[in-house]
PDB file of C-alpha atoms in Angstrom:
ATOM      1  CA  MET K   9     109.737  95.878  81.279  1.00 69.00           C
ATOM      2  CA  THR K  10     107.844  95.605  77.980  1.00 82.00           C
ATOM      3  CA  ALA K  11     106.607  98.922  76.616  1.00 95.00           C
ATOM      4  CA  ALA K  12     102.821  99.194  76.362  1.00 98.00           C
ATOM      5  CA  GLN K  13     101.907  98.215  72.841  1.00 98.00           C
ATOM      6  CA  LEU K  14      99.052  97.057  70.653  1.00 98.00           C
ATOM      7  CA  LEU K  15     100.307  93.616  69.631  1.00 98.00           C
ATOM      8  CA  THR K  16      97.523  92.729  67.196  1.00 98.00           C
ATOM      9  CA  VAL K  17      94.281  94.195  65.861  1.00 98.00           C
ATOM     10  CA  ASN K  18      91.666  91.468  65.477  1.00 98.00           C
ATOM     11  CA  LEU K  19      88.459  91.444  63.432  1.00 98.00           C
ATOM     12  CA  GLY K  20      85.620  88.947  63.604  1.00 96.00           C
ATOM     13  CA  VAL K  21      84.960  86.152  61.135  1.00 95.00           C
ATOM     14  CA  GLU K  22      81.677  84.314  60.932  1.00 93.00           C
ATOM     15  CA  ARG K  23      81.338  81.114  62.909  1.00 92.00           C
ATOM     16  CA  THR K  24      78.299  78.857  63.074  1.00 92.00           C
ATOM     17  CA  GLY K  25      77.331  76.130  65.475  1.00 87.00           C
ATOM     18  CA  PRO K  26      74.896  75.085  68.195  1.00 90.00           C
ATOM     19  CA  TRP K  27      76.817  77.141  70.777  1.00 91.00           C
ATOM     20  CA  THR K  28      76.020  80.443  69.019  1.00 90.00           C
ATOM     21  CA  SER K  29      73.121  82.618  70.131  1.00 77.00           C
ATOM     22  CA  ASN K  30      71.633  83.254  66.673  1.00 79.00           C
ATOM     23  CA  GLY K  31      73.069  80.387  64.664  1.00 86.00           C
ATOM     24  CA  ARG K  32      76.120  82.493  63.883  1.00 92.00           C
ATOM     25  CA  SER K  33      78.699  84.486  65.853  1.00 93.00           C
ATOM     26  CA  GLY K  34      81.549  86.934  65.349  1.00 93.00           C
ATOM     27  CA  ILE K  35      83.403  85.972  68.545  1.00 94.00           C
ATOM     28  CA  ASP K  36      86.252  84.442  66.551  1.00 95.00           C
ATOM     29  CA  LYS K  37      88.542  87.417  65.932  1.00 97.00           C
ATOM     30  CA  ARG K  38      91.598  87.110  63.660  1.00 97.00           C
ATOM     31  CA  PRO K  39      94.659  89.393  63.461  1.00 98.00           C
ATOM     32  CA  VAL K  40      94.754  91.727  60.453  1.00 98.00           C
ATOM     33  CA  PRO K  41      97.692  93.749  59.149  1.00 95.00           C
ATOM     34  CA  GLY K  42      95.981  97.127  59.513  1.00 82.00           C
ATOM     35  CA  PRO K  43      95.589  99.973  59.616  1.00 97.00           C
ATOM     36  CA  VAL K  44      92.019  99.693  60.899  1.00 98.00           C
ATOM     37  CA  THR K  45      89.774 102.680  61.562  1.00 98.00           C
ATOM     38  CA  ALA K  46      88.232 102.923  65.029  1.00 98.00           C
ATOM     39  CA  ARG K  47      84.751 104.443  64.895  1.00 97.00           C
ATOM     40  CA  PHE K  48      82.551 105.476  67.818  1.00 97.00           C
ATOM     41  CA  THR K  49      80.555 102.243  67.473  1.00 95.00           C
ATOM     42  CA  GLY K  50      83.422  99.842  66.781  1.00 97.00           C
ATOM     43  CA  LEU K  51      86.199  98.898  64.377  1.00 98.00           C
ATOM     44  CA  GLU K  52      85.573  99.088  60.652  1.00 97.00           C
ATOM     45  CA  GLY K  53      85.385  95.571  59.219  1.00 96.00           C
ATOM     46  CA  ASP K  54      84.592  93.850  62.514  1.00 96.00           C
ATOM     47  CA  LEU K  55      81.749  91.321  62.458  1.00 93.00           C
ATOM     48  CA  ILE K  56      79.215  91.853  65.246  1.00 90.00           C
ATOM     49  CA  VAL K  57      76.213  89.537  65.061  1.00 89.00           C
ATOM     50  CA  ASN K  58      74.488  90.090  68.413  1.00 82.00           C
ATOM     51  CA  THR K  59      74.266  93.874  68.487  1.00 82.00           C
ATOM     52  CA  LYS K  60      72.225  93.806  71.713  1.00 81.00           C
ATOM     53  CA  ALA K  61      75.197  92.418  73.644  1.00 80.00           C
ATOM     54  CA  HIS K  62      78.170  93.664  71.624  1.00 83.00           C
ATOM     55  CA  GLY K  63      79.307  96.788  69.841  1.00 88.00           C
ATOM     56  CA  GLY K  64      77.900 100.264  70.251  1.00 91.00           C
ATOM     57  CA  PRO K  65      79.478 103.241  72.060  1.00 94.00           C
ATOM     58  CA  ASP K  66      79.979 101.499  75.433  1.00 95.00           C
ATOM     59  CA  LYS K  67      81.359  98.275  73.916  1.00 96.00           C
ATOM     60  CA  ALA K  68      83.038  99.622  70.819  1.00 97.00           C
ATOM     61  CA  VAL K  69      86.334  97.787  71.277  1.00 98.00           C
ATOM     62  CA  TYR K  70      87.343  94.883  73.513  1.00 98.00           C
ATOM     63  CA  ALA K  71      90.940  94.736  74.778  1.00 98.00           C
ATOM     64  CA  PHE K  72      92.660  91.751  76.382  1.00 98.00           C
ATOM     65  CA  ALA K  73      96.238  91.510  77.644  1.00 98.00           C
ATOM     66  CA  ARG K  74      98.500  88.746  76.392  1.00 98.00           C
ATOM     67  CA  GLU K  75      99.926  88.547  79.918  1.00 97.00           C
ATOM     68  CA  ASP K  76      96.459  87.438  81.083  1.00 97.00           C
ATOM     69  CA  ALA K  77      96.128  85.080  78.121  1.00 97.00           C
ATOM     70  CA  ALA K  78      99.213  83.214  79.401  1.00 97.00           C
ATOM     71  CA  PHE K  79      97.216  82.134  82.480  1.00 97.00           C
ATOM     72  CA  TRP K  80      94.647  80.389  80.296  1.00 97.00           C
ATOM     73  CA  GLU K  81      97.305  78.703  78.202  1.00 97.00           C
ATOM     74  CA  ARG K  82      98.687  77.165  81.392  1.00 97.00           C
ATOM     75  CA  GLU K  83      95.218  76.426  82.755  1.00 96.00           C
ATOM     76  CA  LEU K  84      93.979  74.658  79.617  1.00 96.00           C
ATOM     77  CA  GLY K  85      97.290  73.267  78.397  1.00 96.00           C
ATOM     78  CA  ARG K  86      96.861  74.684  74.910  1.00 96.00           C
ATOM     79  CA  THR K  87      97.730  77.732  72.850  1.00 97.00           C
ATOM     80  CA  VAL K  88      95.256  80.604  72.995  1.00 97.00           C
ATOM     81  CA  ALA K  89      96.058  82.801  70.023  1.00 97.00           C
ATOM     82  CA  PRO K  90      95.434  86.569  69.817  1.00 98.00           C
ATOM     83  CA  GLY K  91      91.761  87.127  69.123  1.00 98.00           C
ATOM     84  CA  ASN K  92      90.635  83.855  70.739  1.00 97.00           C
ATOM     85  CA  PHE K  93      89.096  85.741  73.673  1.00 97.00           C
ATOM     86  CA  GLY K  94      86.936  87.606  71.166  1.00 96.00           C
ATOM     87  CA  GLU K  95      89.140  90.651  71.680  1.00 98.00           C
ATOM     88  CA  ASN K  96      89.743  93.339  69.088  1.00 98.00           C
ATOM     89  CA  PHE K  97      92.963  94.503  70.726  1.00 98.00           C
ATOM     90  CA  SER K  98      95.589  92.089  72.025  1.00 98.00           C
ATOM     91  CA  THR K  99      97.915  94.156  74.202  1.00 98.00           C
ATOM     92  CA  VAL K 100     101.290  93.764  75.880  1.00 98.00           C
ATOM     93  CA  GLY K 101     102.936  95.837  78.586  1.00 98.00           C
ATOM     94  CA  ILE K 102      99.768  97.432  80.018  1.00 98.00           C
ATOM     95  CA  ASP K 103      97.778  96.221  83.028  1.00 98.00           C
ATOM     96  CA  VAL K 104      94.280  95.954  81.579  1.00 98.00           C
ATOM     97  CA  THR K 105      92.884  94.223  84.671  1.00 98.00           C
ATOM     98  CA  HIS K 106      93.807  97.098  86.970  1.00 98.00           C
ATOM     99  CA  ALA K 107      93.116  99.900  84.541  1.00 98.00           C
ATOM    100  CA  GLU K 108      90.680 102.394  86.060  1.00 98.00           C
ATOM    101  CA  ILE K 109      87.241 103.103  84.698  1.00 98.00           C
ATOM    102  CA  GLY K 110      87.630 106.341  82.756  1.00 98.00           C
ATOM    103  CA  GLU K 111      91.318 105.719  82.030  1.00 98.00           C
ATOM    104  CA  ARG K 112      92.225 107.011  78.564  1.00 98.00           C
ATOM    105  CA  TRP K 113      94.633 105.459  76.097  1.00 98.00           C
ATOM    106  CA  ARG K 114      96.035 106.984  72.919  1.00 98.00           C
ATOM    107  CA  ILE K 115      96.706 104.335  70.286  1.00 98.00           C
ATOM    108  CA  GLY K 116      97.712 105.398  66.789  1.00 98.00           C
ATOM    109  CA  GLY K 117      95.395 108.191  65.709  1.00 98.00           C
ATOM    110  CA  ALA K 118      92.584 107.317  68.117  1.00 98.00           C
ATOM    111  CA  VAL K 119      91.832 107.866  71.805  1.00 98.00           C
ATOM    112  CA  PHE K 120      89.985 105.255  73.864  1.00 98.00           C
ATOM    113  CA  GLU K 121      88.400 105.211  77.322  1.00 98.00           C
ATOM    114  CA  VAL K 122      88.252 102.150  79.583  1.00 98.00           C
ATOM    115  CA  ILE K 123      84.579 101.812  80.451  1.00 98.00           C
ATOM    116  CA  ARG K 124      83.699  98.330  81.771  1.00 98.00           C
ATOM    117  CA  PRO K 125      84.855  94.719  82.173  1.00 98.00           C
ATOM    118  CA  ARG K 126      83.744  91.956  79.873  1.00 95.00           C
ATOM    119  CA  LYS K 127      81.228  89.569  81.445  1.00 91.00           C
ATOM    120  CA  PRO K 128      81.626  86.117  79.847  1.00 91.00           C
ATOM    121  CA  CYS K 129      78.684  84.323  78.281  1.00 90.00           C
ATOM    122  CA  ARG K 130      77.743  80.834  77.141  1.00 92.00           C
ATOM    123  CA  VAL K 131      78.780  81.657  73.555  1.00 93.00           C
ATOM    124  CA  PHE K 132      82.336  82.216  74.795  1.00 94.00           C
ATOM    125  CA  ALA K 133      82.226  78.902  76.679  1.00 95.00           C
ATOM    126  CA  GLY K 134      80.906  77.133  73.587  1.00 94.00           C
ATOM    127  CA  PHE K 135      83.519  78.706  71.328  1.00 94.00           C
ATOM    128  CA  TRP K 136      86.247  77.348  73.586  1.00 95.00           C
ATOM    129  CA  ASP K 137      84.352  74.106  74.309  1.00 95.00           C
ATOM    130  CA  VAL K 138      84.901  74.606  78.050  1.00 96.00           C
ATOM    131  CA  PRO K 139      81.473  74.159  79.728  1.00 95.00           C
ATOM    132  CA  ASP K 140      82.405  75.828  83.025  1.00 96.00           C
ATOM    133  CA  LEU K 141      84.354  78.690  81.441  1.00 96.00           C
ATOM    134  CA  VAL K 142      81.931  81.421  82.575  1.00 95.00           C
ATOM    135  CA  GLU K 143      82.497  80.570  86.248  1.00 96.00           C
ATOM    136  CA  ARG K 144      86.245  80.053  85.856  1.00 96.00           C
ATOM    137  CA  PHE K 145      86.751  83.211  83.805  1.00 97.00           C
ATOM    138  CA  THR K 146      84.840  85.303  86.347  1.00 97.00           C
ATOM    139  CA  ALA K 147      86.700  83.760  89.294  1.00 96.00           C
ATOM    140  CA  ASN K 148      90.073  84.506  87.682  1.00 96.00           C
ATOM    141  CA  GLY K 149      89.196  88.201  87.747  1.00 97.00           C
ATOM    142  CA  ALA K 150      91.073  89.271  84.617  1.00 98.00           C
ATOM    143  CA  PRO K 151      88.212  89.855  82.150  1.00 98.00           C
ATOM    144  CA  GLY K 152      89.721  92.333  79.751  1.00 98.00           C
ATOM    145  CA  ALA K 153      88.123  95.722  79.186  1.00 98.00           C
ATOM    146  CA  TYR K 154      85.607  97.305  76.865  1.00 98.00           C
ATOM    147  CA  LEU K 155      86.723 100.650  75.467  1.00 98.00           C
ATOM    148  CA  ARG K 156      84.807 103.664  74.261  1.00 98.00           C
ATOM    149  CA  VAL K 157      86.190 105.500  71.255  1.00 98.00           C
ATOM    150  CA  LEU K 158      86.583 109.148  72.213  1.00 98.00           C
ATOM    151  CA  THR K 159      88.522 110.211  69.106  1.00 98.00           C
ATOM    152  CA  GLU K 160      88.101 108.257  65.893  1.00 98.00           C
ATOM    153  CA  GLY K 161      91.235 107.317  64.007  1.00 98.00           C
ATOM    154  CA  GLU K 162      93.401 104.586  62.561  1.00 98.00           C
ATOM    155  CA  VAL K 163      95.195 101.963  64.641  1.00 98.00           C
ATOM    156  CA  SER K 164      97.756  99.385  63.574  1.00 98.00           C
ATOM    157  CA  PRO K 165      99.573  96.423  65.126  1.00 98.00           C
ATOM    158  CA  GLY K 166     102.692  97.656  66.881  1.00 97.00           C
ATOM    159  CA  ASP K 167     101.259 101.045  67.821  1.00 98.00           C
ATOM    160  CA  PRO K 168     102.373 102.251  71.275  1.00 98.00           C
ATOM    161  CA  ILE K 169      99.693 102.548  73.958  1.00 98.00           C
ATOM    162  CA  GLU K 170      99.996 105.806  75.867  1.00 98.00           C
ATOM    163  CA  VAL K 171      97.974 106.315  79.042  1.00 98.00           C
ATOM    164  CA  VAL K 172      96.958 109.961  78.707  1.00 98.00           C
ATOM    165  CA  LYS K 173      94.630 110.047  81.726  1.00 97.00           C
ATOM    166  CA  ARG K 174      94.313 107.959  84.875  1.00 98.00           C
ATOM    167  CA  PRO K 175      91.436 109.247  87.049  1.00 98.00           C
ATOM    168  CA  GLY K 176      92.907 108.161  90.400  1.00 98.00           C
ATOM    169  CA  HIS K 177      89.633 106.978  92.007  1.00 98.00           C
ATOM    170  CA  GLY K 178      90.823 103.368  92.204  1.00 98.00           C
ATOM    171  CA  ILE K 179      87.735 101.805  90.597  1.00 98.00           C
ATOM    172  CA  THR K 180      89.390  99.245  88.363  1.00 98.00           C
ATOM    173  CA  VAL K 181      88.186  96.766  85.773  1.00 98.00           C
ATOM    174  CA  ASN K 182      88.762  93.973  88.296  1.00 98.00           C
ATOM    175  CA  LEU K 183      86.824  95.719  91.066  1.00 98.00           C
ATOM    176  CA  MET K 184      83.899  96.466  88.747  1.00 98.00           C
ATOM    177  CA  LEU K 185      83.738  92.828  87.630  1.00 98.00           C
ATOM    178  CA  ARG K 186      83.648  91.628  91.239  1.00 98.00           C
ATOM    179  CA  ALA K 187      80.943  94.158  92.131  1.00 98.00           C
ATOM    180  CA  LEU K 188      78.780  92.987  89.218  1.00 97.00           C
ATOM    181  CA  SER K 189      79.280  89.283  89.864  1.00 96.00           C
ATOM    182  CA  THR K 190      80.559  87.730  93.086  1.00 96.00           C
ATOM    183  CA  GLU K 191      80.838  90.694  95.500  1.00 97.00           C
ATOM    184  CA  PRO K 192      77.733  92.912  95.243  1.00 97.00           C
ATOM    185  CA  GLU K 193      78.718  94.649  98.490  1.00 97.00           C
ATOM    186  CA  LEU K 194      81.241  96.512  96.308  1.00 98.00           C
ATOM    187  CA  LEU K 195      78.482  98.078  94.187  1.00 98.00           C
ATOM    188  CA  PRO K 196      78.399 101.367  96.175  1.00 98.00           C
ATOM    189  CA  ARG K 197      82.051 101.937  95.332  1.00 98.00           C
ATOM    190  CA  LEU K 198      81.211 102.109  91.634  1.00 98.00           C
ATOM    191  CA  LEU K 199      79.571 105.478  92.298  1.00 98.00           C
ATOM    192  CA  GLU K 200      83.057 106.840  93.074  1.00 98.00           C
ATOM    193  CA  ALA K 201      83.828 106.762  89.340  1.00 98.00           C
ATOM    194  CA  PRO K 202      82.174 109.749  87.596  1.00 97.00           C
ATOM    195  CA  GLU K 203      82.691 107.982  84.263  1.00 96.00           C
ATOM    196  CA  MET K 204      80.558 105.004  85.316  1.00 97.00           C
ATOM    197  CA  ILE K 205      77.794 104.050  82.877  1.00 96.00           C
ATOM    198  CA  PRO K 206      74.424 105.458  84.094  1.00 97.00           C
ATOM    199  CA  LYS K 207      72.812 102.008  83.978  1.00 96.00           C
ATOM    200  CA  ILE K 208      75.459 100.674  86.374  1.00 97.00           C
ATOM    201  CA  GLN K 209      75.088 103.740  88.607  1.00 98.00           C
ATOM    202  CA  GLY K 210      71.384 102.905  88.806  1.00 98.00           C
ATOM    203  CA  LYS K 211      72.163  99.308  89.715  1.00 97.00           C
ATOM    204  CA  ALA K 212      74.446 100.491  92.539  1.00 98.00           C
ATOM    205  CA  ARG K 213      71.858 102.926  93.891  1.00 98.00           C
ATOM    206  CA  LYS K 214      69.171 100.224  93.744  1.00 97.00           C
ATOM    207  CA  TRP K 215      71.399  97.896  95.798  1.00 97.00           C
ATOM    208  CA  ILE K 216      72.040 100.636  98.371  1.00 97.00           C
ATOM    209  CA  ALA K 217      68.291 101.361  98.640  1.00 97.00           C
ATOM    210  CA  ALA K 218      67.548  97.652  99.129  1.00 96.00           C
ATOM    211  CA  GLN K 219      70.088  97.429 101.950  1.00 95.00           C
ATOM    212  CA  GLU K 220      68.674 100.543 103.627  1.00 94.00           C
ATOM    213  CA  GLN K 221      65.154  99.112 103.369  1.00 93.00           C
ATOM    214  CA  ARG K 222      66.374  95.843 104.845  1.00 90.00           C
ATOM    215  CA  LEU K 223      67.863  97.674 107.840  1.00 89.00           C
ATOM    216  CA  GLU K 224      64.641  99.635 108.340  1.00 88.00           C
ATOM    217  CA  ASP K 225      62.622  96.418 108.283  1.00 83.00           C
ATOM    218  CA  LEU K 226      64.947  94.814 110.828  1.00 85.00           C
ATOM    219  CA  GLU K 227      64.734  97.836 113.126  1.00 82.00           C
ATOM    220  CA  ARG K 228      60.937  97.904 112.826  1.00 80.00           C
ATOM    221  CA  HIS K 229      60.763  94.207 113.628  1.00 75.00           C
ATOM    222  CA  HIS K 230      63.019  94.729 116.636  1.00 68.00           C
ATOM    223  CA  VAL K 231      60.859  97.603 117.950  1.00 66.00           C
ATOM    224  CA  VAL K 232      57.651  95.607 117.492  1.00 62.00           C
ATOM    225  CA  GLY K 233      59.210  92.588 119.176  1.00 60.00           C
ATOM    226  CA  ALA K 234      60.434  94.687 122.101  1.00 58.00           C
ATOM    227  CA  GLY K 235      56.959  96.238 122.512  1.00 57.00           C
ATOM    228  CA  LYS K 236      55.297  92.842 122.662  1.00 61.00           C
ATOM    229  CA  GLY K 237      57.774  91.728 125.288  1.00 57.00           C
ATOM    230  CA  GLN K 238      57.028  94.737 127.495  1.00 59.00           C
ATOM    231  CA  GLY K 239      53.284  94.184 127.153  1.00 56.00           C
ATOM    232  CA  GLN K 240      53.601  90.587 128.284  1.00 58.00           C
ATOM    233  CA  ALA K 241      55.704  91.679 131.252  1.00 52.00           C
TER     234      ALA K 241
END
């Protein structure tokens, strides 16, 4: 079994084209020799163009496993190099897909926390020139993970990845992706993770409230219908 390791550290280079959201994009990440300093808002030297959708404390670093990249190489029949998913960290030997929300990794001199899955966008599809990539990437269920930076520090290619905390609640990157995309009935389960982003907690509670209201409306309709039937009798 391969030891958990940071294979490459990847930083964005500017790309332009009609598929970008603002005429330019930093989705194309390229391996660098390192070391690179991880800050609370991202990696030093990384290019982030759309700051509304990328970067910041809850999307500081994006990690993707090379084991999951192999699926896409088979699927597309072409090489998908480290960084081509737009990831900052290309990993080996660690199950990113089934990492738990709130799981903590020590890499080099920094500590990271798994916080949410990546939801693909049209820029990603355009970068790869695969029109239906958003649907296919979501259906595959291995989206990679966004990481918070809990302790700033330097990271380098080849650094070991040590899991220093696994919460044990079972709310994984894969489960969260499904709840936010194809299986909304899983949304209540996201509240089982104390580390869940408040915005997502609110989304889960809103879904629960909508279901409860729906049941109340059905029961009210049933009572009214039953009353009309008795009156006619």
